[in-house]
Amino acid sequence: MNLKKAQIQLGESIFVVIIIILIIVLGIVFSSQAQKDEYEQRAETFTNLDSVMLGQFATSLTELQCSTLQVEELSCFDLHKILAFQKLQETNNDQSAQYYYSQLGDANITLELIYPEEKFIQIYLNELNLGNISGVPIQPQEKPIIIPVSIYDDLKQEYYFGVLHITMYSP
Amino acid sequence: MNTKKAQTEIIGLVVIVIIVSIAMLFYLSYATGKGETSTRDNIYKEYTNNELSVSFIQTLLKTSIENCGDASFEDLVYDCGTKRQITCTTGFNSCEQANKTVRTILNETLDEWDLAYGFSIIYSHTRQEHIETYNCSNQNEEIDRAALGLFLIPYFPQPGNARLELGICR
């Protein structure tokens, strides 16, 4: 009789221990999943904030902005400065890529002329691809930042409607 | 003997309550963290919407209009709300040309990117010339008022103004 009672109590103890272990394991799984989610969300937020900074920086590039008597115009790029910038990238690729990589990083900045005619102009595309050299694959941001800008043609003295597409690449 | 057994059971109950409390604390801290992240995401969304709508209106107003001499879009809107002297080489008057230009640019930008938005040009005094587009798709969507591109063109020296608004739907 005593033996049977002891067996039942032992069974009870084992059952309780199993339940406690199960609860602890579930807790660990839940908390690690929650932490993982949080880190992923934080990484995404920081990527978004980085792309906001990149957008701010790209729209205020002094090399490309319109200016009258050395006063810069907001949200305006000079068409001929853009073309000269493109030429600089082509003729002096390594040096300019290195210089602008420190400021713009892994990114693709394209200007789309919308009105009066449609035309695409590649302003910056990182070709050093340091992300790939380091072995961590980089991916383009899901939603590129889109910022409308005026494009000023100094020869015709006309403003065109353009849009900057800024895509950041991140690991 | 019975008292001792009761005490042991009470300890068991206390342990269970402690475990449940800890689980609740974990869950609450997780849920609060999620709220903070969504606020940060809203800030990002608000920034991009704001940048898009404000820059869109600024850029549109500056744009030189094809076949209308030196006139910018702002000149067309001003003329449409006041004297209506501008006639483009296409034969359109300033109101018609402004309407046509807006449709073209909206078609090739916000419509092409599948963005829901509300756009309007409201002329005081000349109600029939209003341009209004509102395509927030379902009832839960509404214009993001915190990120509204808004510009007023006064008819000075005459009274009144033209009001341009662009808002991206939430």
Coordinates of C-alpha atoms in Angstrom, one line a residue:
Chain A
M1 CA 0.0 0.0 0.0
N2 CA 2.8 2.3 1.0
L3 CA 4.8 1.4 -2.1
K4 CA 1.9 2.2 -4.3
K5 CA 1.4 5.6 -2.6
A6 CA 5.1 6.3 -3.0
Q7 CA 4.9 5.4 -6.7
I8 CA 2.0 7.7 -7.3
Q9 CA 3.8 10.6 -5.5
L10 CA 6.9 9.9 -7.6
G11 CA 4.8 10.0 -10.8
E12 CA 3.3 13.3 -9.6
S13 CA 6.7 14.7 -9.0
I14 CA 8.0 13.6 -12.5
F15 CA 4.8 15.1 -14.1
V16 CA 5.4 18.4 -12.3
V17 CA 9.0 18.5 -13.3
I18 CA 8.1 17.8 -17.0
I19 CA 5.5 20.5 -17.0
I20 CA 8.0 23.0 -15.4
I21 CA 10.6 22.1 -18.0
L22 CA 8.0 22.5 -20.8
I23 CA 7.1 25.9 -19.5
I24 CA 10.7 27.0 -19.3
V25 CA 11.5 25.7 -22.8
L26 CA 8.4 27.5 -24.2
G27 CA 9.5 30.7 -22.4
I28 CA 13.0 30.5 -23.9
V29 CA 11.6 29.8 -27.4
F30 CA 9.1 32.7 -27.1
S31 CA 11.6 35.2 -25.7
S32 CA 14.3 34.3 -28.3
Q33 CA 11.7 34.7 -31.1
A34 CA 10.6 38.0 -29.6
Q35 CA 14.2 39.2 -29.4
K36 CA 14.9 38.1 -33.0
D37 CA 11.8 40.0 -34.2
E38 CA 12.9 43.0 -32.3
Y39 CA 16.4 43.0 -33.8
E40 CA 15.0 42.6 -37.3
Q41 CA 12.6 45.4 -36.8
R42 CA 15.3 47.6 -35.3
A43 CA 17.6 46.8 -38.3
E44 CA 14.8 47.7 -40.7
T45 CA 14.1 51.0 -38.9
F46 CA 17.8 51.9 -38.9
T47 CA 18.0 51.1 -42.6
N48 CA 14.9 53.3 -43.2
L49 CA 16.5 56.1 -41.2
D50 CA 19.8 55.7 -43.1
S51 CA 17.9 56.0 -46.4
V52 CA 16.2 59.1 -45.1
M53 CA 19.6 60.6 -44.4
L54 CA 20.8 59.5 -47.8
G55 CA 17.7 61.2 -49.3
Q56 CA 18.5 64.4 -47.5
F57 CA 22.1 64.2 -48.5
A58 CA 21.4 63.5 -52.1
T59 CA 18.9 66.3 -52.5
S60 CA 21.4 68.8 -51.0
L61 CA 24.4 67.8 -53.1
T62 CA 26.1 71.2 -53.7
E63 CA 27.7 69.8 -56.9
L64 CA 24.3 69.5 -58.5
Q65 CA 22.1 72.2 -57.1
C66 CA 20.9 75.2 -59.0
S67 CA 22.3 78.4 -57.7
T68 CA 21.9 82.1 -58.6
L69 CA 24.7 84.5 -57.4
Q70 CA 26.0 81.6 -55.2
V71 CA 22.6 81.3 -53.5
E72 CA 21.3 77.7 -53.7
E73 CA 17.7 76.9 -54.8
L74 CA 15.9 74.3 -52.8
S75 CA 14.7 71.1 -54.6
C76 CA 16.4 72.1 -57.8
F77 CA 19.2 70.4 -59.8
D78 CA 21.1 72.0 -62.7
L79 CA 20.9 69.8 -65.8
H80 CA 24.3 70.8 -67.0
K81 CA 25.9 70.2 -63.6
I82 CA 24.3 66.7 -63.7
L83 CA 25.7 66.0 -67.1
A84 CA 29.2 67.2 -66.0
F85 CA 28.9 65.0 -62.9
Q86 CA 28.1 62.0 -65.1
K87 CA 31.1 62.8 -67.2
L88 CA 33.3 63.0 -64.1
Q89 CA 32.1 59.6 -63.0
E90 CA 32.9 58.1 -66.4
T91 CA 36.3 59.7 -66.9
N92 CA 37.6 59.5 -63.4
N93 CA 35.6 56.4 -62.2
D94 CA 37.8 55.0 -59.4
Q95 CA 38.6 58.2 -57.7
S96 CA 35.1 59.7 -57.8
A97 CA 33.6 56.3 -56.8
Q98 CA 35.9 56.2 -53.8
Y99 CA 35.2 59.8 -52.8
Y100 CA 31.4 59.5 -53.1
Y101 CA 31.2 56.0 -51.5
S102 CA 32.2 57.6 -48.2
Q103 CA 29.2 60.0 -48.5
L104 CA 26.6 58.0 -50.4
G105 CA 27.6 54.4 -49.7
D106 CA 26.0 51.4 -51.4
A107 CA 23.2 53.2 -53.3
N108 CA 21.7 53.8 -56.7
I109 CA 20.5 57.4 -57.4
T110 CA 18.6 57.9 -60.6
L111 CA 17.0 61.0 -62.0
E112 CA 13.8 60.5 -64.0
L113 CA 12.8 63.4 -66.2
I114 CA 9.0 63.4 -66.4
Y115 CA 7.9 66.6 -68.1
P116 CA 8.2 67.8 -70.9
E117 CA 9.8 64.5 -72.0
E118 CA 10.7 61.2 -70.3
K119 CA 14.3 60.5 -69.8
F120 CA 16.5 58.6 -67.2
I121 CA 19.8 59.9 -66.0
Q122 CA 22.0 57.7 -63.7
I123 CA 23.5 60.1 -61.2
Y124 CA 25.3 57.6 -58.9
L125 CA 25.7 53.9 -58.7
N126 CA 28.2 52.4 -56.4
E127 CA 30.4 50.0 -58.3
L128 CA 32.9 49.3 -55.6
N129 CA 30.3 47.0 -54.0
L130 CA 32.2 46.7 -50.7
G131 CA 29.3 44.7 -49.3
N132 CA 30.1 41.9 -51.7
I133 CA 33.8 42.1 -51.1
S134 CA 33.2 41.7 -47.4
G135 CA 31.2 38.5 -48.2
V136 CA 27.9 39.8 -46.9
P137 CA 25.4 39.9 -49.7
I138 CA 23.6 43.2 -50.1
Q139 CA 20.0 43.8 -51.2
P140 CA 18.2 46.8 -52.6
Q141 CA 15.7 48.5 -50.2
E142 CA 12.1 47.4 -50.9
K143 CA 10.7 50.9 -51.3
P144 CA 13.1 53.4 -52.8
I145 CA 12.7 57.0 -51.7
I146 CA 11.1 59.2 -54.3
I147 CA 11.7 62.9 -54.2
P148 CA 10.4 65.3 -56.9
V149 CA 12.9 67.9 -58.0
S150 CA 13.0 70.7 -60.5
I151 CA 15.6 70.4 -63.2
Y152 CA 16.9 73.7 -64.5
D153 CA 18.3 74.0 -68.1
D154 CA 20.4 77.1 -68.0
L155 CA 20.7 77.3 -71.8
K156 CA 17.0 77.3 -72.5
Q157 CA 16.2 78.9 -69.1
E158 CA 13.5 76.4 -68.4
Y159 CA 12.5 74.2 -65.4
Y160 CA 11.6 70.6 -66.0
F161 CA 9.7 68.3 -63.7
G162 CA 12.0 65.5 -62.5
V163 CA 12.0 62.8 -59.8
L164 CA 14.9 61.4 -57.9
H165 CA 14.8 57.6 -57.2
I166 CA 17.1 56.8 -54.3
T167 CA 17.6 53.1 -53.6
M168 CA 19.9 52.1 -50.7
Y169 CA 21.6 48.7 -50.6
S170 CA 22.0 47.1 -47.2
P171 CA 23.1 43.7 -45.9
Chain B
M1 CA 0.3 16.4 9.1
N2 CA -2.7 17.9 7.2
T3 CA -1.4 21.5 7.9
K4 CA 2.0 20.5 6.4
K5 CA 0.3 19.1 3.2
A6 CA -1.8 22.3 2.8
Q7 CA 1.3 24.5 3.2
T8 CA 3.1 22.5 0.5
E9 CA 0.2 22.9 -1.9
I10 CA 0.1 26.7 -1.2
I11 CA 3.8 26.9 -2.1
G12 CA 3.0 25.1 -5.4
L13 CA 0.2 27.6 -6.1
V14 CA 2.6 30.5 -5.3
V15 CA 5.2 29.1 -7.7
I16 CA 2.6 28.8 -10.5
V17 CA 1.4 32.4 -9.9
I18 CA 5.1 33.6 -10.0
I19 CA 5.7 31.7 -13.3
V20 CA 2.5 33.2 -14.9
S21 CA 3.5 36.7 -13.7
I22 CA 6.9 36.4 -15.3
A23 CA 5.3 35.2 -18.5
M24 CA 3.0 38.2 -18.5
L25 CA 5.9 40.6 -17.8
F26 CA 7.7 39.1 -20.8
Y27 CA 4.7 39.4 -23.0
L28 CA 4.0 43.0 -21.9
S29 CA 7.6 44.1 -22.5
Y30 CA 7.5 42.5 -26.0
A31 CA 4.2 44.2 -26.8
T32 CA 5.4 47.6 -25.7
G33 CA 8.6 47.3 -27.8
K34 CA 6.4 46.6 -30.8
G35 CA 4.5 49.8 -30.2
E36 CA 7.7 51.8 -30.1
T37 CA 8.9 50.3 -33.4
S38 CA 5.6 51.1 -35.1
T39 CA 5.9 54.7 -33.9
R40 CA 9.4 54.9 -35.5
D41 CA 8.0 53.4 -38.7
N42 CA 5.2 56.0 -38.7
I43 CA 7.8 58.7 -38.4
Y44 CA 9.6 57.3 -41.5
K45 CA 6.4 57.0 -43.4
E46 CA 5.4 60.5 -42.5
Y47 CA 8.8 61.8 -43.6
T48 CA 8.6 60.1 -47.0
N49 CA 5.0 61.2 -47.6
N50 CA 5.8 64.7 -46.5
E51 CA 8.9 65.0 -48.7
L52 CA 6.9 63.6 -51.6
S53 CA 3.9 65.9 -51.3
V54 CA 5.7 69.1 -50.5
S55 CA 8.4 68.7 -53.1
F56 CA 5.8 67.6 -55.7
I57 CA 3.9 70.9 -55.3
Q58 CA 7.0 73.0 -55.2
T59 CA 8.4 71.3 -58.3
L60 CA 5.1 71.4 -60.2
L61 CA 4.7 75.2 -59.6
K62 CA 8.2 75.9 -61.0
T63 CA 7.9 73.8 -64.1
S64 CA 8.0 75.6 -67.4
I65 CA 5.1 74.7 -69.6
E66 CA 5.7 73.6 -73.2
N67 CA 4.2 75.7 -75.9
C68 CA 3.2 78.5 -73.5
G69 CA 6.2 80.8 -73.9
D70 CA 8.1 81.5 -70.7
A71 CA 5.1 80.7 -68.5
S72 CA 5.5 78.4 -65.5
F73 CA 2.7 76.3 -64.0
E74 CA 2.4 78.9 -61.3
D75 CA 1.8 81.6 -64.0
L76 CA -0.9 79.5 -65.6
V77 CA -2.7 79.0 -62.3
Y78 CA -2.5 82.7 -61.5
D79 CA -3.7 83.6 -64.9
C80 CA -6.5 81.0 -64.7
G81 CA -7.8 82.6 -61.5
T82 CA -7.5 86.2 -62.7
K83 CA -7.4 87.7 -66.2
R84 CA -7.0 84.6 -68.5
Q85 CA -4.7 86.3 -70.9
I86 CA -2.4 83.4 -71.6
T87 CA -3.1 81.3 -74.6
C88 CA -0.7 78.6 -75.5
T89 CA 0.3 77.7 -79.1
T90 CA -1.7 74.5 -78.7
G91 CA -4.8 76.8 -78.6
F92 CA -5.6 76.0 -74.9
N93 CA -6.2 78.8 -72.5
S94 CA -4.3 78.8 -69.1
C95 CA -7.0 76.8 -67.2
E96 CA -7.2 74.1 -69.9
Q97 CA -3.4 73.9 -70.2
A98 CA -3.0 73.8 -66.4
N99 CA -5.5 70.9 -66.2
K100 CA -3.8 69.0 -69.1
T101 CA -0.3 69.4 -67.6
V102 CA -1.5 68.2 -64.1
R103 CA -3.1 65.2 -65.6
T104 CA 0.0 64.3 -67.6
I105 CA 2.3 64.7 -64.6
L106 CA 0.0 62.8 -62.2
N107 CA -0.4 60.0 -64.7
E108 CA 3.3 59.6 -65.1
T109 CA 4.2 59.8 -61.4
L110 CA 1.7 59.0 -58.6
D111 CA -0.6 57.0 -60.8
E112 CA 2.2 55.0 -62.3
W113 CA 3.6 54.2 -58.9
D114 CA 0.2 53.1 -57.7
L115 CA 0.1 55.6 -54.9
A116 CA -3.3 56.6 -53.5
Y117 CA -3.5 60.4 -53.1
G118 CA -5.7 63.4 -53.1
F119 CA -4.9 66.4 -55.3
S120 CA -6.7 69.6 -55.7
I121 CA -6.4 73.1 -57.1
I122 CA -9.2 75.3 -55.7
Y123 CA -9.6 78.7 -57.3
S124 CA -11.5 81.2 -55.2
H125 CA -14.2 83.1 -57.3
T126 CA -14.0 80.7 -60.3
R127 CA -15.5 77.5 -58.9
Q128 CA -16.0 75.8 -62.3
E129 CA -12.2 75.5 -62.9
H130 CA -11.4 73.4 -59.9
I131 CA -9.3 70.3 -60.4
E132 CA -9.9 67.6 -57.8
T133 CA -8.7 64.0 -57.7
Y134 CA -9.3 61.8 -54.6
N135 CA -8.4 58.2 -54.9
C136 CA -7.9 56.9 -51.4
S137 CA -9.1 53.4 -52.2
N138 CA -11.0 52.1 -49.2
Q139 CA -12.9 53.7 -46.4
N140 CA -10.1 53.2 -43.9
E141 CA -7.7 55.2 -45.9
E142 CA -7.6 59.0 -45.6
I143 CA -5.2 61.8 -46.5
D144 CA -2.2 62.0 -44.2
R145 CA -2.9 65.6 -42.9
A146 CA 0.4 65.7 -41.0
A147 CA 2.2 65.4 -44.4
L148 CA 0.2 67.7 -46.7
G149 CA 1.8 69.6 -49.5
L150 CA 0.0 73.0 -49.5
F151 CA 0.6 76.2 -51.5
L152 CA -1.3 79.3 -51.9
I153 CA -1.0 81.6 -55.0
P154 CA -2.5 85.0 -54.1
Y155 CA -4.2 86.9 -56.9
F156 CA -2.6 90.1 -55.6
P157 CA -3.4 93.0 -56.3
Q158 CA -6.9 91.4 -56.8
P159 CA -8.6 89.6 -53.9
G160 CA -8.6 85.8 -53.6
N161 CA -6.2 83.0 -54.2
A162 CA -5.6 79.6 -55.7
R163 CA -5.0 76.8 -53.3
L164 CA -3.0 73.7 -54.3
E165 CA -3.0 70.7 -52.1
L166 CA -1.5 67.2 -52.4
G167 CA -1.8 64.6 -49.7
I168 CA -0.8 60.9 -49.8
C169 CA -3.3 58.5 -48.4
R170 CA -2.3 56.6 -45.2

